[in-house]
Backbone as XML, in Angstrom:
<?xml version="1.0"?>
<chain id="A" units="angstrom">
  <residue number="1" name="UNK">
    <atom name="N" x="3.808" y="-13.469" z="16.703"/>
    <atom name="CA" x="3.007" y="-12.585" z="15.876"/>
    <atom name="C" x="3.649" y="-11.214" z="15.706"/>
  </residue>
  <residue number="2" name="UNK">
    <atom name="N" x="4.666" y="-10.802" z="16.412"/>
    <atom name="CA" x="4.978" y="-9.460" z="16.571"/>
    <atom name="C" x="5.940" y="-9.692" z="15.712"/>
  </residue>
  <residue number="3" name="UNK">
    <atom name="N" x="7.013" y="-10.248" z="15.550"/>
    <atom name="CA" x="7.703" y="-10.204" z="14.816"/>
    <atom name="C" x="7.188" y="-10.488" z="13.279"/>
  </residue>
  <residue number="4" name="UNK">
    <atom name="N" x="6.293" y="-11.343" z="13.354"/>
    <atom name="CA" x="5.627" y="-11.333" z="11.729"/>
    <atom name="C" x="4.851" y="-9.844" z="11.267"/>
  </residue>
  <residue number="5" name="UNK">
    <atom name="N" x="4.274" y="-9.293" z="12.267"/>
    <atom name="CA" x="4.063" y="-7.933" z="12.428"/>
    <atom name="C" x="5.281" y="-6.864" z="11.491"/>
  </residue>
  <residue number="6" name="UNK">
    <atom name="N" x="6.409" y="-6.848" z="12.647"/>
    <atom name="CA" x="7.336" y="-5.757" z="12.197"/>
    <atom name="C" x="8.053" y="-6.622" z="10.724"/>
  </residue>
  <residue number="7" name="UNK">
    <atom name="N" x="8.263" y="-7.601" z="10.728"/>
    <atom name="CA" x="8.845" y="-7.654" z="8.840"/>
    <atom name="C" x="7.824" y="-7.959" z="7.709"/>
  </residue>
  <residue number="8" name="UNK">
    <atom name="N" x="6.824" y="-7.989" z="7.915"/>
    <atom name="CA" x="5.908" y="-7.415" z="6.777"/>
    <atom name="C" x="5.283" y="-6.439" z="6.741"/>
  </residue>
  <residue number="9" name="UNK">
    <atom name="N" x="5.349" y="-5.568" z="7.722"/>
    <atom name="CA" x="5.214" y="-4.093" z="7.615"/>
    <atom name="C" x="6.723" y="-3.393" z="6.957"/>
  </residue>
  <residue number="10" name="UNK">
    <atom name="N" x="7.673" y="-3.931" z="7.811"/>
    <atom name="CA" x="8.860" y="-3.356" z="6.881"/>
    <atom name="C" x="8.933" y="-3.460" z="5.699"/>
  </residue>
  <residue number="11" name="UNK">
    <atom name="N" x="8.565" y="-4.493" z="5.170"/>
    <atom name="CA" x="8.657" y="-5.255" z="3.561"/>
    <atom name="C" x="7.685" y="-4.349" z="2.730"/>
  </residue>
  <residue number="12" name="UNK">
    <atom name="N" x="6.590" y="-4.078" z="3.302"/>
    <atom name="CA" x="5.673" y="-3.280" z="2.757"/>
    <atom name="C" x="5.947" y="-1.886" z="2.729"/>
  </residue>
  <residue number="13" name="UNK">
    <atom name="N" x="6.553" y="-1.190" z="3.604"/>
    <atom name="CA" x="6.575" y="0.151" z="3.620"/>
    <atom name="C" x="7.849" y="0.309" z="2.832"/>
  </residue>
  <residue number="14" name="UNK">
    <atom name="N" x="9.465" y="-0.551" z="2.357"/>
    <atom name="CA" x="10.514" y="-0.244" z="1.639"/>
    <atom name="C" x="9.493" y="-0.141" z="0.284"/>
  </residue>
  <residue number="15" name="UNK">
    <atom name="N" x="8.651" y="-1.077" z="-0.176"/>
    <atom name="CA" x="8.150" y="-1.417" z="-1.748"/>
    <atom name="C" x="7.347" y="0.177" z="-1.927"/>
  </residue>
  <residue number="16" name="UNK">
    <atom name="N" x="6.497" y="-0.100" z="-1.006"/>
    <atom name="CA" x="5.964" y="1.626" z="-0.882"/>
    <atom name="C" x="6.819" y="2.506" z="-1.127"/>
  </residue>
  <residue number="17" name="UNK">
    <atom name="N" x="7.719" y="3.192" z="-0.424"/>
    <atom name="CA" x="8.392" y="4.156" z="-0.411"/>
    <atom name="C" x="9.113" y="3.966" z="-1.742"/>
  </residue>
  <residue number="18" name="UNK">
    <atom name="N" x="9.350" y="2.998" z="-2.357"/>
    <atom name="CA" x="10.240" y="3.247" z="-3.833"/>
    <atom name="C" x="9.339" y="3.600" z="-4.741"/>
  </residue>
  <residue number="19" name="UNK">
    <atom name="N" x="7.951" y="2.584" z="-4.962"/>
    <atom name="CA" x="7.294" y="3.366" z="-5.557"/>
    <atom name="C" x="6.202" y="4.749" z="-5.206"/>
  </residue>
  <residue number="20" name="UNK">
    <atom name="N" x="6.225" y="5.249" z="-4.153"/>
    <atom name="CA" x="6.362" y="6.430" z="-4.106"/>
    <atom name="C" x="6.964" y="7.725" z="-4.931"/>
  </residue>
  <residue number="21" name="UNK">
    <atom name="N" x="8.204" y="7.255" z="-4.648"/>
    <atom name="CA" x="9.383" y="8.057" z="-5.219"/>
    <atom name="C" x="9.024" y="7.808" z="-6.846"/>
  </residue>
  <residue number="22" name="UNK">
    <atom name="N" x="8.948" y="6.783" z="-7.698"/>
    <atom name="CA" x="8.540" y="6.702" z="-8.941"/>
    <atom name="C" x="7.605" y="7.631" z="-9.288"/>
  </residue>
  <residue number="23" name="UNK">
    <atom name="N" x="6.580" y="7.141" z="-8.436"/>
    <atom name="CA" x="5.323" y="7.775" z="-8.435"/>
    <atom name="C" x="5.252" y="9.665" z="-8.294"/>
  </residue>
  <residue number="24" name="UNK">
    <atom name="N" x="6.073" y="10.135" z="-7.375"/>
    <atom name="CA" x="5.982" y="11.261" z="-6.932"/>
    <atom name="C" x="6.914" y="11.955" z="-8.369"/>
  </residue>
  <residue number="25" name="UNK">
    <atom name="N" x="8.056" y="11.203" z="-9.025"/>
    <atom name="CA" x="8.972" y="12.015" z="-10.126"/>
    <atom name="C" x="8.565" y="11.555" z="-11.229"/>
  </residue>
  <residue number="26" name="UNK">
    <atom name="N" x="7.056" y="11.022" z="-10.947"/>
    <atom name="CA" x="6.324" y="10.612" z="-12.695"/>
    <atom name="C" x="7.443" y="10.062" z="-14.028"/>
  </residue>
  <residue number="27" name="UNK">
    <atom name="N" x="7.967" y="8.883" z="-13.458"/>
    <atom name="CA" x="9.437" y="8.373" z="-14.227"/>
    <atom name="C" x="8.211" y="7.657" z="-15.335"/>
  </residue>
  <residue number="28" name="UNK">
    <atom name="N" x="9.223" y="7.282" z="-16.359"/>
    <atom name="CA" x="8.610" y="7.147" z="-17.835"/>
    <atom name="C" x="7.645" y="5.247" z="-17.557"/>
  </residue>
  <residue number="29" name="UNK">
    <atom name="N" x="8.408" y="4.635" z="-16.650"/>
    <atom name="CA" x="8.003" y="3.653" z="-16.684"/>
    <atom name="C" x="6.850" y="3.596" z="-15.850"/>
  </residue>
  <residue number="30" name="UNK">
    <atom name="N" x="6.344" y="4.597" z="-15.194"/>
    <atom name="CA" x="5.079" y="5.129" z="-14.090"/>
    <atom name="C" x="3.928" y="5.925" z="-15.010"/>
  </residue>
  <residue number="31" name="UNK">
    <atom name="N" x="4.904" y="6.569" z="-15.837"/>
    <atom name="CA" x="3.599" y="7.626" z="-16.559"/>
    <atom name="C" x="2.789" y="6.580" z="-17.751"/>
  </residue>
  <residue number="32" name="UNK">
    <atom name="N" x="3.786" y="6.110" z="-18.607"/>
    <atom name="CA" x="3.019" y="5.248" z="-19.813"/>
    <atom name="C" x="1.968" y="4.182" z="-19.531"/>
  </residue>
  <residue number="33" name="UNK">
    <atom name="N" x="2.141" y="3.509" z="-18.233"/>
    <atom name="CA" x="1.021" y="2.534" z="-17.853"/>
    <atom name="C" x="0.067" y="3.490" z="-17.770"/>
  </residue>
  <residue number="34" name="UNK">
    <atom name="N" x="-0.091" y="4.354" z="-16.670"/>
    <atom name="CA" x="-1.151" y="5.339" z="-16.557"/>
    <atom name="C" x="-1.557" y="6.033" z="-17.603"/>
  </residue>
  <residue number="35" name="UNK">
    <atom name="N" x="-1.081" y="6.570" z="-18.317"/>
    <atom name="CA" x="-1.933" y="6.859" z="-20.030"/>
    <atom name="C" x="-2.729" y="5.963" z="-20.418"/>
  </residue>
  <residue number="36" name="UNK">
    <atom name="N" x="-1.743" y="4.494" z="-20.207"/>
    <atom name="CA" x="-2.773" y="3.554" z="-21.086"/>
    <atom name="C" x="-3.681" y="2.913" z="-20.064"/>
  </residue>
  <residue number="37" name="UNK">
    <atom name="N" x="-4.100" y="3.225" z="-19.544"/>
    <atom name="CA" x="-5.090" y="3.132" z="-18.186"/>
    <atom name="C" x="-6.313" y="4.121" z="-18.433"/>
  </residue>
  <residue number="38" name="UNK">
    <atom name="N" x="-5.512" y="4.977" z="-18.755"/>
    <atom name="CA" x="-6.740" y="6.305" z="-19.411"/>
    <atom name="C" x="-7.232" y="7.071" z="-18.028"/>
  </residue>
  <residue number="39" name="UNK">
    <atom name="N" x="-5.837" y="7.354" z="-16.888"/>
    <atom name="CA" x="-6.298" y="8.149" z="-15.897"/>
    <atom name="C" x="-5.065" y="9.097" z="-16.740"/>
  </residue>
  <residue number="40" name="UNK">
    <atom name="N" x="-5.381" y="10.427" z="-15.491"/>
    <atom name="CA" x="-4.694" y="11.801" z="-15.868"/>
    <atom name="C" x="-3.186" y="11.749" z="-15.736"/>
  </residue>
  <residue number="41" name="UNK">
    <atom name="N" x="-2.401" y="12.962" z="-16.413"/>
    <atom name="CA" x="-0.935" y="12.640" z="-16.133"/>
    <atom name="C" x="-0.856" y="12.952" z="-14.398"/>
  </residue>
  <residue number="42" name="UNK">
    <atom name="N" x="-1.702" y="13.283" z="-13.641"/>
    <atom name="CA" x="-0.900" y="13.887" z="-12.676"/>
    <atom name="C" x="-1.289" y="13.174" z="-11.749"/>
  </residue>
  <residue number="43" name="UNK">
    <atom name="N" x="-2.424" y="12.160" z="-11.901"/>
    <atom name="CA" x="-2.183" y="10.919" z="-10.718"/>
    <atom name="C" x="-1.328" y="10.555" z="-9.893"/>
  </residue>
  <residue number="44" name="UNK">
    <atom name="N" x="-0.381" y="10.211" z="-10.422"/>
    <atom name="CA" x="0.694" y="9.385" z="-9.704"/>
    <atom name="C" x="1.400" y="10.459" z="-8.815"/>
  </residue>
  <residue number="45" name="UNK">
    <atom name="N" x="1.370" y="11.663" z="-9.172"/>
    <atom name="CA" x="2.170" y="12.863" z="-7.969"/>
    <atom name="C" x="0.742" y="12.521" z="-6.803"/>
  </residue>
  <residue number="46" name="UNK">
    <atom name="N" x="-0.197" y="12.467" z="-7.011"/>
    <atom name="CA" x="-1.130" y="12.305" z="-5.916"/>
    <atom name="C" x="-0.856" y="10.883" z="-5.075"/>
  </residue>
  <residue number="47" name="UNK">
    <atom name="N" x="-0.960" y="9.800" z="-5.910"/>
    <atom name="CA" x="-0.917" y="8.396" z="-5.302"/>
    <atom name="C" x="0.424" y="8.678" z="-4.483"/>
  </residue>
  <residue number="48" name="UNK">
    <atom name="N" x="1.516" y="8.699" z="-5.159"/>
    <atom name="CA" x="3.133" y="8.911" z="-4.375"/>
    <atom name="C" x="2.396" y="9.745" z="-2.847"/>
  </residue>
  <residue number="49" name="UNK">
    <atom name="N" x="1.688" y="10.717" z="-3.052"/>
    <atom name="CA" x="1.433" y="11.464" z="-2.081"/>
    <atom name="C" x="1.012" y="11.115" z="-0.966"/>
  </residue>
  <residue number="50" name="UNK">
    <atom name="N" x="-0.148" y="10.660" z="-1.662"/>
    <atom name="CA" x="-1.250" y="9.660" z="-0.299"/>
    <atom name="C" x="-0.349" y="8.199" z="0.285"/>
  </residue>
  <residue number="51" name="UNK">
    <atom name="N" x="0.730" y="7.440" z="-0.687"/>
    <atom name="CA" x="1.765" y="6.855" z="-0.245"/>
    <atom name="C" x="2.408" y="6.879" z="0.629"/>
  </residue>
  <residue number="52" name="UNK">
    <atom name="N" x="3.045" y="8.416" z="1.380"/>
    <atom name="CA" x="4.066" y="8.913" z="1.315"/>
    <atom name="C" x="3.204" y="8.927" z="2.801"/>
  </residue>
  <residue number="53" name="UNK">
    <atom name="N" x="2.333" y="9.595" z="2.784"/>
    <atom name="CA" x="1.232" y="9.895" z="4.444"/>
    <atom name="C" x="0.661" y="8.277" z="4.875"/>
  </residue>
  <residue number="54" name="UNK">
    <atom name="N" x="0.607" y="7.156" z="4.443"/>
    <atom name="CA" x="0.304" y="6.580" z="4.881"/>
    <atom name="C" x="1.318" y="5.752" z="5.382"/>
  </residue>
  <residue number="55" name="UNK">
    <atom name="N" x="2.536" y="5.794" z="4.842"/>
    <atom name="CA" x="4.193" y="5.487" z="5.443"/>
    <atom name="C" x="4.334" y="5.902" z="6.450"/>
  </residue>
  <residue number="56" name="UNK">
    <atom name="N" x="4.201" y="7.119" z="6.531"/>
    <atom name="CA" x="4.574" y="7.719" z="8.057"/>
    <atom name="C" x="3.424" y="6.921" z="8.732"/>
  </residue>
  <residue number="57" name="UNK">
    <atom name="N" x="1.884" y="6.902" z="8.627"/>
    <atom name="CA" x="1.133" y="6.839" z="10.033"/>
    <atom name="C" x="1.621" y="5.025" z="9.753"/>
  </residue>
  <residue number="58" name="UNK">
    <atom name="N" x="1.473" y="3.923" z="9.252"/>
    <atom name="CA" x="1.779" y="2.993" z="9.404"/>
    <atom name="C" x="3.518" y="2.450" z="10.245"/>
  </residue>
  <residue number="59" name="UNK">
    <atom name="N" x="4.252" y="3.781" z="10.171"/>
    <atom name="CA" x="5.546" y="3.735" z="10.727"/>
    <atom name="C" x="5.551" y="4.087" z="12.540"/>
  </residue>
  <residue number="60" name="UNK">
    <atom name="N" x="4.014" y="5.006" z="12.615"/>
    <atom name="CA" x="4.449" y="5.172" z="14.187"/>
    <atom name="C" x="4.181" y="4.091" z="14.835"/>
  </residue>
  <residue number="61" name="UNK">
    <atom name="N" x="4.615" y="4.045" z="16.060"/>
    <atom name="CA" x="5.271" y="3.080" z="17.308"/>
    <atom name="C" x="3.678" y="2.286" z="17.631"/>
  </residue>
  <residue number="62" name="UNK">
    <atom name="N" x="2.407" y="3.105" z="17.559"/>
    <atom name="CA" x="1.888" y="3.182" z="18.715"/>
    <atom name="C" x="0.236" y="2.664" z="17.807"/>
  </residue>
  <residue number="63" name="UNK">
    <atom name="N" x="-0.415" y="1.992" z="18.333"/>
    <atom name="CA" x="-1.667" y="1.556" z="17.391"/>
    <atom name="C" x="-2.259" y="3.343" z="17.170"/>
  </residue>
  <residue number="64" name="UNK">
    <atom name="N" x="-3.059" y="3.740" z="16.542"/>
    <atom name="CA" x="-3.777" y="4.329" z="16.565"/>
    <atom name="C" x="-4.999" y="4.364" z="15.183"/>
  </residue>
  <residue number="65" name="UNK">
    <atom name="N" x="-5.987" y="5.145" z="14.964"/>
    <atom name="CA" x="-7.416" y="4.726" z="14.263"/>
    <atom name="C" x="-7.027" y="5.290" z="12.956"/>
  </residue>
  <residue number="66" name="UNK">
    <atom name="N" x="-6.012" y="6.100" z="13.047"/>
    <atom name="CA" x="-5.268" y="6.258" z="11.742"/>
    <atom name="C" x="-4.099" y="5.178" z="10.785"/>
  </residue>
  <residue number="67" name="UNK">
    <atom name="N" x="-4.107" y="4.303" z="11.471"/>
    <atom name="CA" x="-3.751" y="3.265" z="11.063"/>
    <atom name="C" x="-4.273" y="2.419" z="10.326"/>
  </residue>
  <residue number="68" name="UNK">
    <atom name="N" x="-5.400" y="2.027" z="10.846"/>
    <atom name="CA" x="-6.846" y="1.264" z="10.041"/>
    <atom name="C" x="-6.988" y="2.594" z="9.438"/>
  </residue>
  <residue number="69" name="UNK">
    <atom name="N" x="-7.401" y="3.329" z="8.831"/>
    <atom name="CA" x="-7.079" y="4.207" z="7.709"/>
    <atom name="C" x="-6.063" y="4.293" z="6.675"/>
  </residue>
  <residue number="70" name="UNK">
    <atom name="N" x="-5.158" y="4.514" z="7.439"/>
    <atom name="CA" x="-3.764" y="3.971" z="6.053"/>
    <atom name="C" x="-4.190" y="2.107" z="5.761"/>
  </residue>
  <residue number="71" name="UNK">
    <atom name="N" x="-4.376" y="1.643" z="6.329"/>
    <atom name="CA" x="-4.496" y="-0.043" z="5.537"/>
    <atom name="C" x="-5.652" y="-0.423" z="4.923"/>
  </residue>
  <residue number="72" name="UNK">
    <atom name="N" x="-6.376" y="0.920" z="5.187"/>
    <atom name="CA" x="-7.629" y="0.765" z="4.151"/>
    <atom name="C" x="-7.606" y="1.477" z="2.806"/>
  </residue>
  <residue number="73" name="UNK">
    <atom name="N" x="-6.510" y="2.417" z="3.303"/>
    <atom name="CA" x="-6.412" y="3.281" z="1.685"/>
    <atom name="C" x="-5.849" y="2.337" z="1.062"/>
  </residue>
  <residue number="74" name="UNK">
    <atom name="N" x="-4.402" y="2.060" z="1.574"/>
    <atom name="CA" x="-3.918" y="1.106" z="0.534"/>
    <atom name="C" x="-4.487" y="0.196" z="0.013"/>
  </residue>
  <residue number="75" name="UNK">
    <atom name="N" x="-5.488" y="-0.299" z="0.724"/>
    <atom name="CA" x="-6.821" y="-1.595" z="0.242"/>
    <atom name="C" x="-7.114" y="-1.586" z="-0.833"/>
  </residue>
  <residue number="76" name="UNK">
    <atom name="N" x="-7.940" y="0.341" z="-0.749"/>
    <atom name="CA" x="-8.358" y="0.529" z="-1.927"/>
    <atom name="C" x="-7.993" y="0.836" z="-3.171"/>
  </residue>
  <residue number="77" name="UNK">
    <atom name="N" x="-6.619" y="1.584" z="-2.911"/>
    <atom name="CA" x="-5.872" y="1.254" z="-4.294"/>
    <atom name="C" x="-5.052" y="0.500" z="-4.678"/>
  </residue>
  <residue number="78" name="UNK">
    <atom name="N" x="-4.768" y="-0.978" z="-3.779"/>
    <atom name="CA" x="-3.969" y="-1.749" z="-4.811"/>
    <atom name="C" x="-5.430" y="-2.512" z="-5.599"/>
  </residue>
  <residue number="79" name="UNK">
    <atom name="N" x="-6.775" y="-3.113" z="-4.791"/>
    <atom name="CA" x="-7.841" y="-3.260" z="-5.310"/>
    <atom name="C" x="-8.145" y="-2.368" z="-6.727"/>
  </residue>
  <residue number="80" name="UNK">
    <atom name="N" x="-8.134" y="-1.412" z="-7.021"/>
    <atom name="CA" x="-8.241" y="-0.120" z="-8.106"/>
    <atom name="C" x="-7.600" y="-0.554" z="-9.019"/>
  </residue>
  <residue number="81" name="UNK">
    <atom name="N" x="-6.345" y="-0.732" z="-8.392"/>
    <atom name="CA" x="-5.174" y="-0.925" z="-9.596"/>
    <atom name="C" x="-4.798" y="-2.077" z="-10.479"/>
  </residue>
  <residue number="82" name="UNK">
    <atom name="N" x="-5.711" y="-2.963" z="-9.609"/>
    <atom name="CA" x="-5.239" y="-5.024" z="-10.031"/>
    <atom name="C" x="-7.318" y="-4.291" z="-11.219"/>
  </residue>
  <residue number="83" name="UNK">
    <atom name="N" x="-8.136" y="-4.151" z="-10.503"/>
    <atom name="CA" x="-9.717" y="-3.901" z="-11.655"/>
    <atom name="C" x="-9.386" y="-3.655" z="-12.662"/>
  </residue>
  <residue number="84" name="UNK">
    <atom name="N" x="-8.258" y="-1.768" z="-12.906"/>
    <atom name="CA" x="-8.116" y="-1.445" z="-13.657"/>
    <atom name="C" x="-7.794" y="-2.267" z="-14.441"/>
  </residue>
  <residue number="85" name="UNK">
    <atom name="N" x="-5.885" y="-2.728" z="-14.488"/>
    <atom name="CA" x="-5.337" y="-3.594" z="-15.208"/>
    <atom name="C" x="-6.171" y="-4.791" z="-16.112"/>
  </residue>
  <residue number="86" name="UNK">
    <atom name="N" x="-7.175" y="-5.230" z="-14.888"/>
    <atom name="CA" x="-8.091" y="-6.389" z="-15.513"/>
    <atom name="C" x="-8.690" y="-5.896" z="-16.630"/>
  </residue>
  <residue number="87" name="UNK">
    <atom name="N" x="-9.974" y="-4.256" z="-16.359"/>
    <atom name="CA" x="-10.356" y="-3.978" z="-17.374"/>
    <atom name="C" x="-10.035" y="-3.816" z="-18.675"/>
  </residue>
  <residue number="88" name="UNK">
    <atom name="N" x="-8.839" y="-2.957" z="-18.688"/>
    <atom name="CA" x="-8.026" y="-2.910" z="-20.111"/>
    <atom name="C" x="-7.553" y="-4.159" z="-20.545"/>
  </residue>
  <residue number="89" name="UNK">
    <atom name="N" x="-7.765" y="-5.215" z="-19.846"/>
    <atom name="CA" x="-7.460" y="-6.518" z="-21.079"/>
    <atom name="C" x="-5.491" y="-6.457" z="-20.580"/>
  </residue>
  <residue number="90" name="UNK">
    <atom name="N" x="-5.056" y="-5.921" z="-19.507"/>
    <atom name="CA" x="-3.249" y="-6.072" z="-19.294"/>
    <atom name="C" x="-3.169" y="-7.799" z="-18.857"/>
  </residue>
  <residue number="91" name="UNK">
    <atom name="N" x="-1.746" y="-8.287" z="-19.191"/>
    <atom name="CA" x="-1.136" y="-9.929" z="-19.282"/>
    <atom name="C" x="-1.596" y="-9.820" z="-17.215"/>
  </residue>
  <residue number="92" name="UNK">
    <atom name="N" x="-1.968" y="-10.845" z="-17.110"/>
    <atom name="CA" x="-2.073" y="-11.450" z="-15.838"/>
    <atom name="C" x="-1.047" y="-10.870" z="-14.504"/>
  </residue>
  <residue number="93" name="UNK">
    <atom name="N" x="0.008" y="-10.728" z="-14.871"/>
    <atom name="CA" x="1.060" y="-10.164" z="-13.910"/>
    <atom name="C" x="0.802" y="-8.589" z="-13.765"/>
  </residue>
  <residue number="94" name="UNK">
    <atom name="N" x="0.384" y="-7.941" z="-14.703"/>
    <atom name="CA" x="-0.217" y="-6.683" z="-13.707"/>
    <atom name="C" x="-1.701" y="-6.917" z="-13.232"/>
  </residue>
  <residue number="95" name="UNK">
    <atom name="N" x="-2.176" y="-7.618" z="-13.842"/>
    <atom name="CA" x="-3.361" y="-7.499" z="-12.782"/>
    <atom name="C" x="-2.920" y="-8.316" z="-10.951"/>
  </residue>
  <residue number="96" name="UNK">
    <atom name="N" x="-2.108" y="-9.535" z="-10.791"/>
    <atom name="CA" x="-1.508" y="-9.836" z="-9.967"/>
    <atom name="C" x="-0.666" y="-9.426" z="-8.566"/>
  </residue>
  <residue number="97" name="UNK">
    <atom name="N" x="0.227" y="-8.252" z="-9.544"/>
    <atom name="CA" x="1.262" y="-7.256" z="-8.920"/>
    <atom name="C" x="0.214" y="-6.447" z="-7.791"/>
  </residue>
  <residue number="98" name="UNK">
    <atom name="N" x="-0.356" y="-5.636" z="-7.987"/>
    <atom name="CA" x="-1.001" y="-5.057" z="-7.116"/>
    <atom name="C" x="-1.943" y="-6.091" z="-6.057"/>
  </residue>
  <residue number="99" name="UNK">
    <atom name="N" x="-2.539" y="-7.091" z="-6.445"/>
    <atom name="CA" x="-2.908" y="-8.357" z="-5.189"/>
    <atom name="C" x="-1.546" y="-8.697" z="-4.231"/>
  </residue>
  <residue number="100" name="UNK">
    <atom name="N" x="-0.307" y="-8.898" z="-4.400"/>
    <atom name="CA" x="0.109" y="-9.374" z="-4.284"/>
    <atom name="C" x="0.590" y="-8.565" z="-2.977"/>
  </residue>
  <residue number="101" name="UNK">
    <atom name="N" x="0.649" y="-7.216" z="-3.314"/>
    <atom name="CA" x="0.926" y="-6.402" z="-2.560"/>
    <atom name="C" x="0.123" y="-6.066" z="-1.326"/>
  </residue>
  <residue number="102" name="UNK">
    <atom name="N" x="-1.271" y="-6.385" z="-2.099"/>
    <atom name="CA" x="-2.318" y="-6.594" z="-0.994"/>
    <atom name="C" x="-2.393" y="-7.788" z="-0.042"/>
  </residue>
  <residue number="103" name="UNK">
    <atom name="N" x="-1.428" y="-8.370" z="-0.575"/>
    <atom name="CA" x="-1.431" y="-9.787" z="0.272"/>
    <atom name="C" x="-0.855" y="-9.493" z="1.583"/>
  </residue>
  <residue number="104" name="UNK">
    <atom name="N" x="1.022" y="-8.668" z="1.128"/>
    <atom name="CA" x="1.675" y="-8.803" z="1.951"/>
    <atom name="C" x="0.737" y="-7.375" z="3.070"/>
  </residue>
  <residue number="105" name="UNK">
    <atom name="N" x="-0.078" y="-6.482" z="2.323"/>
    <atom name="CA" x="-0.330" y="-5.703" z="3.892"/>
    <atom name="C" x="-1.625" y="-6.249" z="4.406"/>
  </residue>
  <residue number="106" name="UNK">
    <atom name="N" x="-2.393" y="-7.602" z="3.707"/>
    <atom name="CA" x="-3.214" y="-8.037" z="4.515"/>
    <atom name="C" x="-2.537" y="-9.164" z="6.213"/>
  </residue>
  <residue number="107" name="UNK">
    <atom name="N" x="-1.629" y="-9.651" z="5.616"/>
    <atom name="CA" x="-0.815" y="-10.693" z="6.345"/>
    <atom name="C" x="-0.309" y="-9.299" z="7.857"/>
  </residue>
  <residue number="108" name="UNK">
    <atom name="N" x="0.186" y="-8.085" z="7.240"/>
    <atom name="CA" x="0.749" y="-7.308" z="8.299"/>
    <atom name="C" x="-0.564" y="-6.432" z="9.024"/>
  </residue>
  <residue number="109" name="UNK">
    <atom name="N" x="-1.680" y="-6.296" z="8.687"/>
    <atom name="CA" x="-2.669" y="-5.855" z="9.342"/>
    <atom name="C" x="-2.810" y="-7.217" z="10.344"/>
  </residue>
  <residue number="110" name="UNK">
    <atom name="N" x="-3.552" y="-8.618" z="9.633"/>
    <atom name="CA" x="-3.832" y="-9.606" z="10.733"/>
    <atom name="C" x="-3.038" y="-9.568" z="11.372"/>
  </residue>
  <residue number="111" name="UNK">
    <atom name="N" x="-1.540" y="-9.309" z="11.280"/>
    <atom name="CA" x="-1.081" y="-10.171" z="12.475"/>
    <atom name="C" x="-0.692" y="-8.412" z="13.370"/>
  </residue>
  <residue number="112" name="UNK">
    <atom name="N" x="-0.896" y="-7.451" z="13.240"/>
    <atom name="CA" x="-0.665" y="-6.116" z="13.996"/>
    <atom name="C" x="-2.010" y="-6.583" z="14.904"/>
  </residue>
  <residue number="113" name="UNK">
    <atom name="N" x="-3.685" y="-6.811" z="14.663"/>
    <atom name="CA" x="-4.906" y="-7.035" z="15.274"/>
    <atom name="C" x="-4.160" y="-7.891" z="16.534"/>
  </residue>
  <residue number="114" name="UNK">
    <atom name="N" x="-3.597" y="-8.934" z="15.858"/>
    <atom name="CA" x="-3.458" y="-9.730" z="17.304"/>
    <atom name="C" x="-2.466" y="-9.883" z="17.897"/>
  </residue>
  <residue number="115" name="UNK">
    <atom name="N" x="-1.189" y="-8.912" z="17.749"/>
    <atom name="CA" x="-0.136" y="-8.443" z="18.183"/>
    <atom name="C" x="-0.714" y="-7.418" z="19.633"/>
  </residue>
  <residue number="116" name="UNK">
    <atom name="N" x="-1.788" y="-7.073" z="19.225"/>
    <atom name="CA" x="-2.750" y="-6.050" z="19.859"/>
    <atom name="C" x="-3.763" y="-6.709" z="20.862"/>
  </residue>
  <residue number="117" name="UNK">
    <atom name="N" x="-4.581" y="-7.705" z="20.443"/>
    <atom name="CA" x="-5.155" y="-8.592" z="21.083"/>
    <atom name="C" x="-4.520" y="-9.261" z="22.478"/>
  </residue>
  <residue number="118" name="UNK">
    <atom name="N" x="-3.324" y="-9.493" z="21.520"/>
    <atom name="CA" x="-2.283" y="-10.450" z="22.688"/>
    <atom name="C" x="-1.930" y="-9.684" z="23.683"/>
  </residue>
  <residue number="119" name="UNK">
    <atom name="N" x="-1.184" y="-8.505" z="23.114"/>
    <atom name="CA" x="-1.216" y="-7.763" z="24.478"/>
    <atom name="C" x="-2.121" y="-7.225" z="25.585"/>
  </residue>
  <residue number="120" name="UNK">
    <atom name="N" x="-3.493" y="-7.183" z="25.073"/>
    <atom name="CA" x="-4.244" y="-6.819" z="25.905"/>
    <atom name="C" x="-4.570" y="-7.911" z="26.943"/>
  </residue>
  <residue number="121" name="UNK">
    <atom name="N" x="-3.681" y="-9.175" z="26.884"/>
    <atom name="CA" x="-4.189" y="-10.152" z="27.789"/>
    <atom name="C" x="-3.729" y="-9.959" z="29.453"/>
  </residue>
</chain>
C-alpha cells in the first residue's frame, strides 16, 4: 500500500504542479476555456495558487489534518470543474479530464488511510 501511496501521489502532484504553472501565467490555452466557462479572468492565478499550497502540504513526510484538507480541496475543484464543463454543453473529454484526476487522488488518499492504518498495527 505504501508504495501505491508514494506513486500516485507523485503522479498527482507532477500533473498539479504543471498545471499550476499554466494556471498561475494565465497561458492562452488556460484563459479561453475559462471565458467560455463564464468565470473571471483572474481565477486561474487563484486556482494555480490554492494548487501550489496544497502541493506543498500533500508533499510533507508526515500525516497531518492538513492533509485531509488539501484532498478535499482538490475534491472540490476537480468536482467544479468536470459540473462546469458538463453545464456548458463541453465534448465528454473535458467533462472526464478533471474525474480522472479525481480518480488518481482518490486511489492516493485510500491507499495513504491505510498506509496509516497499517502502521498503527
Amino acid at each position: 500500500m505504501k508504495l501505491t501511496y508514494r506513486i500516485t501521489t507523485v503522479i498527482f502532484l507532477v500533473i498539479i504542479f504543471l498545471t499550476a504553472i499554466t494556471d498561475i501565467t494565465r497561458m492562452e490555452f488556460v484563459a479561453k476555456p475559462v471565458k467560455h466557462l463564464g468565470y473571471p479572468d483572474y481565477l486561474p492565478i487563484m486556482i494555480g495558487s490554492g494548487k501550489l499550497i496544497g502541493i506543498i502540504i500533500l508533499s510533507m513526510p508526515k500525516y497531518t489534518r492538513f492533509k485531509e484538507w488539501a484532498y478535499a480541496g482538490f475534491t472540490v475543484l476537480f468536482v467544479s470543474a468536470a459540473t462546469s464543463h458538463a453545464i456548458v454543453g463541453d465534448p465528454i473529454g473535458n467533462v472526464l479530464a478533471p474525474l480522472f484526476l479525481e480518480a488518481v487522488l482518490l486511489v492516493s488518499y485510500i491507499s495513504m488511510v491505510k498506509t496509516l492504518s497499517m502502521d498503527k498495527r
